[in-house]
Amino acid sequence: MPVAGGTDFVPMAPAGSIWAGPYLGFEAGGSQTVTDVKAGGQKKDYSRFDAAFGVFGGYNWEVSRVILGVEGAATYIGDTKKGQHPVLGTVETGSKWSVTAKTRLGLPINNFMPYVSVGVAATDHSLKANGRTESSVGLGAVLGAGVEVAMHDNWRLRADYTLTGIADTKETFAGTQAKRTAGNHRLMLGISRAF
């Protein structure tokens, strides 16, 4: 029965439901690619810091009190670094792009959600020495963490840190065998739209 002077009752959405569903976004930030080159018993590290930017998208499911999700991203992560190696002489090494696929686990607290992520990445990498360039696209593990904030009208902001394994290969340059090991650190700020 209607109650005189009563107000209409509007039920609230279940807690955490703002995180479920698909989303698509853009991110930008800083990227550091570190390459370790070992040849002739001599080892040297080459590090380059670049601006980075890319797109990402994914889908979240609400499972009990946590958010489970899958996410893919394509990111420009930098350029090559030129330097001197005690055995190989002038070298140029680095990575330009990375494509990632990862799973996420988040713990929503109202409109905030800290999360961790794990997955794989395909990343290009090259080493130029003695007039020869060796390029590869390697698969490596991805570990990450971040925090996301749900805003008005399904917009979200986030800060995301990612550590990516890139390359662990051996090649021969003018008769000298070289081993290169590379990884990438990224700290990105992103904005996305949930649908």
Short mmCIF file of C-alpha atoms in Angstrom, two decimals, residues 18-19 111-115 147-152 154-159 190 192:
data_model
loop_
_atom_site.label_atom_id
_atom_site.label_comp_id
_atom_site.label_asym_id
_atom_site.label_seq_id
_atom_site.Cartn_x
_atom_site.Cartn_y
_atom_site.Cartn_z
CA ILE A 18 30.94 -0.47 -11.26
CA TRP A 19 34.03 -2.53 -12.13
CA ASN A 111 35.46 3.60 -6.18
CA PHE A 112 39.16 2.67 -5.67
CA MET A 113 40.68 -0.61 -6.83
CA PRO A 114 44.27 -1.67 -6.20
CA TYR A 115 45.27 -4.60 -8.42
CA VAL A 147 45.51 1.43 -8.63
CA GLU A 148 42.38 2.46 -10.50
CA VAL A 149 39.75 5.06 -9.62
CA ALA A 150 36.19 4.96 -10.95
CA MET A 151 34.99 8.44 -11.92
CA HIS A 152 31.67 9.89 -13.09
CA ASN A 154 31.90 5.29 -16.42
CA TRP A 155 35.30 7.02 -16.79
CA ARG A 156 38.28 5.57 -14.93
CA LEU A 157 41.77 6.86 -14.10
CA ARG A 158 44.70 4.63 -13.20
CA ALA A 159 48.40 4.45 -12.43
CA GLY A 190 45.81 5.87 -18.08
CA SER A 192 39.57 4.48 -19.83
#
